[in-house]
Amino acid sequence: MEAVLATLLASLALGAIGLPLAAVLLRRLPDMGAGLAIPLGLLAVSLPYFLLRVVDVLPPGRGGYLIAAALAGAGAAFVSRHIRWRRADRARLLVGIVIAASVYSAAFLAYTAFRSYNPEIVGTEQPMDLLFLNATLTSPEYPPRDPWLAGEPVSYYYFGYLQTGVLTAIPGVPSSVGYNLGLAATFAATASGLVSVAWALGRWALPARARRYAAVAPAAAIVLVLFVGSLSAVFEWAAAHERYSEPLYRAFGVDYLLPCEPGTTANCYAGPAGSRTSAWYPTEYWFWWRGSRVIPGTITEFPSFSFLLGDLHPHVMALPLVTLATGIALALWRDRTPLTWRRARARPWEPAVLGAIFGALAFQNAWDVITFSALLALAAIGRNARLMPVVRALAGAAAFLAPAGAAAVALYAPWWLTFSSQASGLLPYVGEGTRPAHAFLQFGVPGLAAAALLLAAYPGRERLGPPAVAAGWVAVVPFVGWVAFAAARGDLATGADARGSGGWVTLAVLGLAAWSLGALALTHAVVRRGAAPAAALAALGFLLLYGAELFLIRDIFYGSVPRLNTVFKLSYQAWLLLGIAGAVALSGVVAAAVTRGPRCLQLPRPAVARAALLPLGLLVAAGLAYPLLAVFNRTEGFSRATAIDGLAWLQASDPDEYAITRWVAANTPPGAVVIEATGRRWAIDAAGNRTMVDANVDYTDAGRIASRTGRQTPIGWYFHEIQWRGDSEANRSRLLQRQDAVDSAYLTTSPDRVVSVMRDFGAEYLVVGAVELARYPGPFPDYDTFLDRVFESGRYRVYRLPEYRPVSAP
């Protein structure tokens, strides 16, 4: 409990550091950005820490983090002293602080309580996440070294891990605890950020006499973004209790939940009847995983799945930052002065801060930088277009944003120079399209809620006409681009046929939604109505889904599941944008349904609103079935023992393995290289020769010492290193050579070979633990005759290469 409270207090302290800058940048929001102060404060500490570590000014370890926090705190005090506070501003800010701190604390403690029932850092890619967290915490130099590739810098977007490291080091908790509390902090910071953004959008969208219902928007945003899940959960529950209609399941494309016919096992449930549940919720192991794979050949993850699973991935840790970026764009849209070069020159700190925020998007999750930078540019252009002709508006916005772009590149240059992307270009998607039923199951709740803006903020036919034509580019330009691109590659006929009738329907619906909401945003902007930014967010959300149906980013998965990552990353962004916009729509519908008196010009008729409220409410309720059922499944009905240390499971299941892990962490230098099993499995064949029987190492316990301690090992997860560094013949050969060399240190009978391998990699330590005993058939070399045994626990040992070894005369 001490670790939980210490981390919570450290988070709130970071919020205090970010608050003065938030009050300046986000003054136009009703809470003056109080709900976004924590991610801003975290950035204010993390970026100086990163830069000062790169130039070797700050020491590694907790002291460096505390110094960076002190510097950021001094900067915050300076900003605060130079703010011209008005009494009304102080009142708004105080209310915002109380709300933000309350929401953050409640969300942090609630998620921590949930996570305590499943704290294990094991399985999926959680060992990789712990590896990067430990790398940022323990690396003796920056950019940090890759613990799974000794001697090489990390080639990944690791800023989120660095920020979680700040929240780990400042309160002084172990990384295995900081991992889980980092998830809680991400969840809580997203919730408080959503309150800030949705509250602003709700107040702007509603007319003055209905503005008290703007409070619906932040609550709805938290529900739609962080809690609602795939509608497939309703089908999962019915199938678990054997209450299903085969035609209905086949119509919705969830026939994989139906029992298998005799003699078949593909695309159906092969378990025995009645085995899927022993309670009111499905008890089948991880049934909720299927909710993130509804659309074949893709990953369609959403935030409630992410926080349920517990992978500390960049796209998850980026949620508070992208919410902050959204808030920045909204604040610029509501600004009262032109966003031009004159403004950038008069306030040079502003482009620098914008560059720090939007440059961090790339460093934290590279997929986000294009989408949210486009949102920023759209806000700047829209702001200017209300004050000057369109051409001047474009030129002014470009001049205002150019210094911010330069700052984004310059501030994060040390990362750009060591980052190697797996992406290799944009291509037209010419495969099977998404079935309408699958799209509804996956995106129906936030999508239809966002589409309700067309009802909640419909401006009238006479006003919608011209903007509808002007907004046509939203749907037409991407489609024309796809046609031209596919035709140029000779794939147009193939792509048109492969998409299928259902795929074309989905594409048309998504394009129409993006077009309609784009027209709505443009209309409200022209007539100066407050729903313009909410409609723009909805249009952008649908445009992302529409674009993912037309194009893909070519990456390492192109040959097998070509659009896996494209749909994954773009739909995750779309979920956030649609959820926020949908929350504003719900507040408008609620306001219209309960407001008495003459009809408000910005609200639908009460009878229409009441008619829409019931289906929207039922839809949201159906979306909440996913987290309700999944949480009970994940925690086994809240019956499991609780802990917050992600390695407590290891201490309980294999105390000796835990002991050597702790010894390595406590007794080896942070830059040490440790030889451990590659993860490849070897056996002795019939002829008595050692033979490799399993070359797979990814998603296993390979590299587990490096992951749990941050110490380097010559090679960890092979395929992941290929993903991070590129699938080239040279990379494959280099990584295979490392695997062969490390394996030989356990398979050889020659002491000279072992010592040679250790010296080649600069390794001082060699581990013989659970994985080594399981992966190699033995007998091992007699390490005690030429290495120093420095630790022993049960059958497991840690050896060190001696500095000097006297040699007997012949």
CSV table of C-alpha atoms in Angstrom, one decimal, residues 499-808:
chain,number,residue,atom,x,y,z
A,499,ARG,CA,-13.3,-6.5,-51.3
A,500,GLY,CA,-16.7,-8.2,-51.7
A,501,SER,CA,-20.2,-6.8,-51.5
A,502,GLY,CA,-20.0,-6.5,-47.7
A,503,GLY,CA,-16.7,-4.7,-47.8
A,504,TRP,CA,-18.1,-2.2,-50.3
A,505,VAL,CA,-21.1,-1.5,-48.0
A,506,THR,CA,-18.8,-0.9,-45.0
A,507,LEU,CA,-16.6,1.4,-47.1
A,508,ALA,CA,-19.6,3.4,-48.2
A,509,VAL,CA,-21.0,3.7,-44.7
A,510,LEU,CA,-17.7,4.9,-43.3
A,511,GLY,CA,-17.2,7.3,-46.1
A,512,LEU,CA,-20.7,8.7,-45.8
A,513,ALA,CA,-20.2,9.1,-42.1
A,514,ALA,CA,-16.9,11.0,-42.5
A,515,TRP,CA,-18.5,13.2,-45.2
A,516,SER,CA,-21.6,14.0,-43.2
A,517,LEU,CA,-19.8,14.8,-40.0
A,518,GLY,CA,-17.2,16.8,-42.0
A,519,ALA,CA,-20.0,18.8,-43.5
A,520,LEU,CA,-21.6,19.3,-40.0
A,521,ALA,CA,-18.2,20.5,-38.7
A,522,LEU,CA,-17.8,23.0,-41.5
A,523,THR,CA,-21.3,24.3,-41.2
A,524,HIS,CA,-21.0,24.9,-37.5
A,525,ALA,CA,-17.6,26.6,-38.1
A,526,VAL,CA,-19.1,28.9,-40.8
A,527,VAL,CA,-22.1,29.9,-38.6
A,528,ARG,CA,-19.9,30.0,-35.5
A,529,ARG,CA,-21.7,27.3,-33.6
A,530,GLY,CA,-19.9,25.4,-30.8
A,531,ALA,CA,-20.3,21.8,-32.1
A,532,ALA,CA,-17.8,22.3,-34.9
A,533,PRO,CA,-14.8,20.8,-33.0
A,534,ALA,CA,-16.8,17.8,-31.8
A,535,ALA,CA,-18.0,17.1,-35.3
A,536,ALA,CA,-14.5,17.5,-36.6
A,537,LEU,CA,-13.2,14.9,-34.1
A,538,ALA,CA,-16.0,12.5,-35.2
A,539,ALA,CA,-15.2,13.1,-38.9
A,540,LEU,CA,-11.6,12.4,-38.3
A,541,GLY,CA,-12.4,9.2,-36.4
A,542,PHE,CA,-14.5,7.9,-39.3
A,543,LEU,CA,-11.9,9.0,-41.8
A,544,LEU,CA,-9.3,6.9,-40.0
A,545,LEU,CA,-11.5,3.8,-40.3
A,546,TYR,CA,-12.3,4.7,-43.9
A,547,GLY,CA,-8.6,5.1,-44.7
A,548,ALA,CA,-7.8,1.7,-43.1
A,549,GLU,CA,-10.2,0.1,-45.5
A,550,LEU,CA,-8.4,1.7,-48.5
A,551,PHE,CA,-4.7,1.8,-47.6
A,552,LEU,CA,-2.1,0.0,-45.5
A,553,ILE,CA,1.4,0.6,-44.2
A,554,ARG,CA,3.7,-2.0,-45.5
A,555,ASP,CA,5.6,-3.7,-42.7
A,556,ILE,CA,7.0,-7.0,-41.6
A,557,PHE,CA,3.5,-8.6,-41.5
A,558,TYR,CA,2.7,-7.7,-45.1
A,559,GLY,CA,3.2,-11.2,-46.5
A,560,SER,CA,0.8,-12.9,-44.0
A,561,VAL,CA,-1.6,-10.4,-42.5
A,562,PRO,CA,-1.0,-7.2,-44.6
A,563,ARG,CA,-3.3,-4.7,-42.8
A,564,LEU,CA,-2.9,-6.1,-39.3
A,565,ASN,CA,-1.0,-3.1,-37.9
A,566,THR,CA,-2.7,-0.5,-40.0
A,567,VAL,CA,-6.2,-1.4,-38.8
A,568,PHE,CA,-4.9,-1.9,-35.2
A,569,LYS,CA,-3.2,1.5,-34.8
A,570,LEU,CA,-5.7,3.6,-36.8
A,571,SER,CA,-8.8,2.1,-35.2
A,572,TYR,CA,-7.3,2.6,-31.8
A,573,GLN,CA,-7.0,6.3,-32.5
A,574,ALA,CA,-10.5,6.3,-34.0
A,575,TRP,CA,-11.9,4.8,-30.9
A,576,LEU,CA,-10.6,7.7,-28.8
A,577,LEU,CA,-11.9,10.4,-31.2
A,578,LEU,CA,-15.3,8.8,-31.7
A,579,GLY,CA,-15.7,8.2,-28.0
A,580,ILE,CA,-15.1,11.8,-27.2
A,581,ALA,CA,-17.4,13.0,-30.0
A,582,GLY,CA,-20.0,10.5,-29.0
A,583,ALA,CA,-20.0,11.8,-25.4
A,584,VAL,CA,-20.7,15.3,-26.7
A,585,ALA,CA,-23.6,13.9,-28.8
A,586,LEU,CA,-25.0,12.1,-25.8
A,587,SER,CA,-24.9,15.3,-23.7
A,588,GLY,CA,-26.8,17.0,-26.5
A,589,VAL,CA,-29.5,14.3,-26.8
A,590,VAL,CA,-29.9,14.2,-23.0
A,591,ALA,CA,-30.2,18.0,-22.8
A,592,ALA,CA,-32.8,18.1,-25.6
A,593,ALA,CA,-34.8,15.2,-24.0
A,594,VAL,CA,-35.1,16.9,-20.6
A,595,THR,CA,-35.1,20.6,-21.5
A,596,ARG,CA,-38.5,22.3,-21.2
A,597,GLY,CA,-39.7,25.4,-22.9
A,598,PRO,CA,-39.2,26.5,-26.5
A,599,ARG,CA,-37.0,24.4,-28.7
A,600,CYS,CA,-33.3,25.4,-28.6
A,601,LEU,CA,-31.9,26.1,-32.1
A,602,GLN,CA,-28.8,23.9,-31.4
A,603,LEU,CA,-30.8,20.9,-30.0
A,604,PRO,CA,-33.2,18.5,-31.7
A,605,ARG,CA,-36.9,18.4,-30.8
A,606,PRO,CA,-37.5,16.9,-27.3
A,607,ALA,CA,-39.7,14.1,-28.8
A,608,VAL,CA,-37.0,13.2,-31.3
A,609,ALA,CA,-34.3,13.3,-28.6
A,610,ARG,CA,-36.3,11.1,-26.3
A,611,ALA,CA,-36.9,8.6,-29.1
A,612,ALA,CA,-33.2,8.5,-29.7
A,613,LEU,CA,-32.2,8.2,-26.1
A,614,LEU,CA,-33.5,4.7,-25.5
A,615,PRO,CA,-31.6,3.0,-28.4
A,616,LEU,CA,-28.5,4.9,-27.6
A,617,GLY,CA,-28.7,3.9,-23.9
A,618,LEU,CA,-29.3,0.3,-24.9
A,619,LEU,CA,-26.4,0.4,-27.2
A,620,VAL,CA,-24.0,1.7,-24.5
A,621,ALA,CA,-25.4,-0.8,-22.0
A,622,ALA,CA,-24.6,-3.6,-24.5
A,623,GLY,CA,-21.1,-2.2,-25.0
A,624,LEU,CA,-20.6,-2.3,-21.2
A,625,ALA,CA,-21.3,-6.1,-21.2
A,626,TYR,CA,-17.7,-6.6,-22.4
A,627,PRO,CA,-15.9,-5.1,-19.4
A,628,LEU,CA,-18.4,-6.5,-16.9
A,629,LEU,CA,-18.0,-10.1,-18.1
A,630,ALA,CA,-14.3,-9.8,-18.8
A,631,VAL,CA,-13.3,-8.3,-15.5
A,632,PHE,CA,-15.0,-11.1,-13.6
A,633,ASN,CA,-13.3,-13.6,-15.9
A,634,ARG,CA,-9.9,-12.0,-15.6
A,635,THR,CA,-10.0,-11.9,-11.8
A,636,GLU,CA,-11.8,-15.3,-11.5
A,637,GLY,CA,-14.7,-13.6,-9.8
A,638,PHE,CA,-12.4,-11.5,-7.6
A,639,SER,CA,-11.4,-14.7,-5.8
A,640,ARG,CA,-7.6,-14.6,-6.5
A,641,ALA,CA,-5.0,-13.6,-4.0
A,642,THR,CA,-4.0,-10.0,-4.4
A,643,ALA,CA,-0.6,-8.4,-4.9
A,644,ILE,CA,0.9,-5.4,-6.8
A,645,ASP,CA,4.4,-6.8,-7.5
A,646,GLY,CA,4.5,-8.2,-11.0
A,647,LEU,CA,7.1,-10.8,-10.0
A,648,ALA,CA,5.3,-12.0,-6.9
A,649,TRP,CA,4.2,-15.0,-9.0
A,650,LEU,CA,7.8,-16.0,-9.6
A,651,GLN,CA,8.7,-15.8,-6.0
A,652,ALA,CA,5.8,-18.1,-5.1
A,653,SER,CA,6.3,-20.6,-8.0
A,654,ASP,CA,10.1,-20.8,-8.2
A,655,PRO,CA,11.8,-19.1,-5.3
A,656,ASP,CA,15.3,-20.1,-6.5
A,657,GLU,CA,14.7,-18.5,-9.9
A,658,TYR,CA,13.4,-15.4,-8.2
A,659,ALA,CA,16.5,-15.4,-6.0
A,660,ILE,CA,19.0,-15.3,-8.8
A,661,THR,CA,16.9,-12.6,-10.5
A,662,ARG,CA,17.1,-10.4,-7.4
A,663,TRP,CA,20.8,-11.2,-7.0
A,664,VAL,CA,21.7,-10.1,-10.5
A,665,ALA,CA,19.6,-6.9,-10.1
A,666,ALA,CA,21.3,-6.1,-6.8
A,667,ASN,CA,24.9,-7.2,-7.3
A,668,THR,CA,25.8,-6.6,-10.9
A,669,PRO,CA,26.7,-3.2,-12.5
A,670,PRO,CA,23.8,-1.6,-14.5
A,671,GLY,CA,25.9,-2.0,-17.7
A,672,ALA,CA,26.7,-5.6,-17.1
A,673,VAL,CA,26.2,-8.3,-19.8
A,674,VAL,CA,24.8,-11.6,-18.7
A,675,ILE,CA,24.9,-14.8,-20.6
A,676,GLU,CA,21.5,-16.6,-20.4
A,677,ALA,CA,19.6,-19.1,-22.5
A,678,THR,CA,18.6,-18.0,-26.0
A,679,GLY,CA,15.3,-19.9,-25.5
A,680,ARG,CA,15.9,-22.3,-28.4
A,681,ARG,CA,15.3,-25.9,-27.2
A,682,TRP,CA,17.9,-28.6,-27.7
A,683,ALA,CA,17.7,-32.4,-27.2
A,684,ILE,CA,19.9,-35.4,-27.8
A,685,ASP,CA,18.9,-37.5,-30.8
A,686,ALA,CA,19.2,-41.2,-31.3
A,687,ALA,CA,22.8,-41.0,-32.4
A,688,GLY,CA,23.7,-39.1,-29.2
A,689,ASN,CA,24.1,-35.7,-31.0
A,690,ARG,CA,22.7,-32.5,-29.6
A,691,THR,CA,20.0,-31.3,-32.0
A,692,MET,CA,17.8,-28.2,-32.0
A,693,VAL,CA,14.2,-29.2,-31.7
A,694,ASP,CA,12.5,-25.8,-31.3
A,695,ALA,CA,13.9,-22.5,-32.7
A,696,ASN,CA,11.0,-20.3,-31.4
A,697,VAL,CA,12.0,-17.9,-28.7
A,698,ASP,CA,9.5,-15.1,-28.9
A,699,TYR,CA,6.7,-15.0,-26.4
A,700,THR,CA,8.7,-17.3,-24.2
A,701,ASP,CA,10.8,-16.9,-21.1
A,702,ALA,CA,13.9,-16.3,-23.3
A,703,GLY,CA,15.9,-13.3,-22.1
A,704,ARG,CA,14.0,-13.3,-18.8
A,705,ILE,CA,17.0,-12.1,-16.7
A,706,ALA,CA,17.5,-9.2,-19.0
A,707,SER,CA,13.8,-8.4,-18.9
A,708,ARG,CA,13.5,-8.5,-15.1
A,709,THR,CA,16.7,-6.7,-14.3
A,710,GLY,CA,17.6,-4.4,-17.3
A,711,ARG,CA,21.0,-6.1,-17.6
A,712,GLN,CA,22.1,-6.9,-21.2
A,713,THR,CA,22.2,-10.3,-22.8
A,714,PRO,CA,23.6,-11.0,-26.2
A,715,ILE,CA,20.2,-12.0,-27.7
A,716,GLY,CA,16.6,-12.1,-26.5
A,717,TRP,CA,13.5,-12.4,-28.6
A,718,TYR,CA,14.7,-12.9,-32.2
A,719,PHE,CA,11.7,-12.0,-34.2
A,720,HIS,CA,11.0,-8.9,-32.1
A,721,GLU,CA,14.5,-7.6,-32.8
A,722,ILE,CA,13.8,-8.2,-36.5
A,723,GLN,CA,10.6,-6.1,-36.2
A,724,TRP,CA,12.5,-3.3,-34.5
A,725,ARG,CA,15.6,-3.3,-36.7
A,726,GLY,CA,14.3,-4.4,-40.1
A,727,ASP,CA,13.9,-7.8,-41.8
A,728,SER,CA,17.1,-7.9,-43.8
A,729,GLU,CA,19.5,-10.8,-44.5
A,730,ALA,CA,22.2,-9.0,-42.7
A,731,ASN,CA,20.1,-8.6,-39.5
A,732,ARG,CA,18.9,-12.2,-39.6
A,733,SER,CA,22.5,-13.5,-40.0
A,734,ARG,CA,23.8,-11.3,-37.2
A,735,LEU,CA,21.1,-12.4,-34.8
A,736,LEU,CA,21.4,-16.1,-35.7
A,737,GLN,CA,25.2,-15.9,-35.1
A,738,ARG,CA,24.5,-14.5,-31.6
A,739,GLN,CA,22.1,-17.3,-30.9
A,740,ASP,CA,24.6,-19.9,-32.0
A,741,ALA,CA,27.4,-18.4,-30.0
A,742,VAL,CA,25.3,-18.2,-26.8
A,743,ASP,CA,24.0,-21.8,-27.2
A,744,SER,CA,27.5,-23.0,-27.6
A,745,ALA,CA,28.4,-21.7,-24.1
A,746,TYR,CA,25.9,-24.3,-22.7
A,747,LEU,CA,26.4,-27.1,-25.2
A,748,THR,CA,30.2,-27.1,-25.5
A,749,THR,CA,32.6,-29.2,-23.4
A,750,SER,CA,35.4,-26.7,-23.9
A,751,PRO,CA,36.1,-24.1,-21.2
A,752,ASP,CA,38.0,-22.0,-23.8
A,753,ARG,CA,34.8,-21.8,-25.9
A,754,VAL,CA,32.7,-20.5,-23.0
A,755,VAL,CA,35.3,-17.9,-22.1
A,756,SER,CA,35.6,-16.9,-25.7
A,757,VAL,CA,31.9,-16.4,-26.0
A,758,MET,CA,31.8,-14.3,-22.8
A,759,ARG,CA,34.7,-12.1,-23.9
A,760,ASP,CA,33.2,-11.6,-27.4
A,761,PHE,CA,30.1,-10.1,-26.0
A,762,GLY,CA,31.8,-8.3,-23.1
A,763,ALA,CA,29.9,-10.6,-20.7
A,764,GLU,CA,31.1,-10.9,-17.1
A,765,TYR,CA,28.3,-13.2,-15.8
A,766,LEU,CA,26.7,-16.5,-16.9
A,767,VAL,CA,23.4,-17.9,-15.5
A,768,VAL,CA,22.4,-21.5,-15.0
A,769,GLY,CA,18.8,-21.4,-13.9
A,770,ALA,CA,15.4,-22.8,-14.7
A,771,VAL,CA,15.4,-21.9,-18.4
A,772,GLU,CA,18.9,-23.2,-19.0
A,773,LEU,CA,18.2,-26.5,-17.4
A,774,ALA,CA,15.0,-26.9,-19.4
A,775,ARG,CA,16.3,-25.8,-22.8
A,776,TYR,CA,19.7,-27.6,-22.9
A,777,PRO,CA,20.1,-31.4,-22.4
A,778,GLY,CA,23.5,-31.2,-20.6
A,779,PRO,CA,25.8,-32.2,-19.3
A,780,PHE,CA,27.0,-28.6,-18.9
A,781,PRO,CA,30.6,-27.7,-18.9
A,782,ASP,CA,32.2,-27.8,-15.4
A,783,TYR,CA,31.9,-24.1,-14.9
A,784,ASP,CA,33.3,-24.3,-11.4
A,785,THR,CA,36.7,-25.2,-12.8
A,786,PHE,CA,37.2,-22.0,-14.8
A,787,LEU,CA,34.6,-19.5,-13.6
A,788,ASP,CA,33.8,-18.1,-10.1
A,789,ARG,CA,30.5,-19.2,-8.6
A,790,VAL,CA,29.2,-16.0,-7.1
A,791,PHE,CA,25.7,-17.0,-6.2
A,792,GLU,CA,23.7,-20.2,-5.7
A,793,SER,CA,20.1,-21.0,-4.8
A,794,GLY,CA,19.0,-24.6,-5.0
A,795,ARG,CA,20.1,-26.0,-8.3
A,796,TYR,CA,20.6,-22.6,-9.9
A,797,ARG,CA,23.9,-20.7,-10.1
A,798,VAL,CA,25.4,-17.5,-11.3
A,799,TYR,CA,29.0,-17.5,-12.4
A,800,ARG,CA,31.4,-14.6,-13.1
A,801,LEU,CA,34.4,-14.5,-15.4
A,802,PRO,CA,37.5,-14.1,-13.3
A,803,GLU,CA,39.7,-11.1,-13.9
A,804,TYR,CA,42.8,-13.2,-13.3
A,805,ARG,CA,43.2,-17.0,-13.3
A,806,PRO,CA,46.6,-18.4,-12.3
A,807,VAL,CA,47.8,-21.0,-14.8
A,808,SER,CA,49.8,-24.0,-13.5
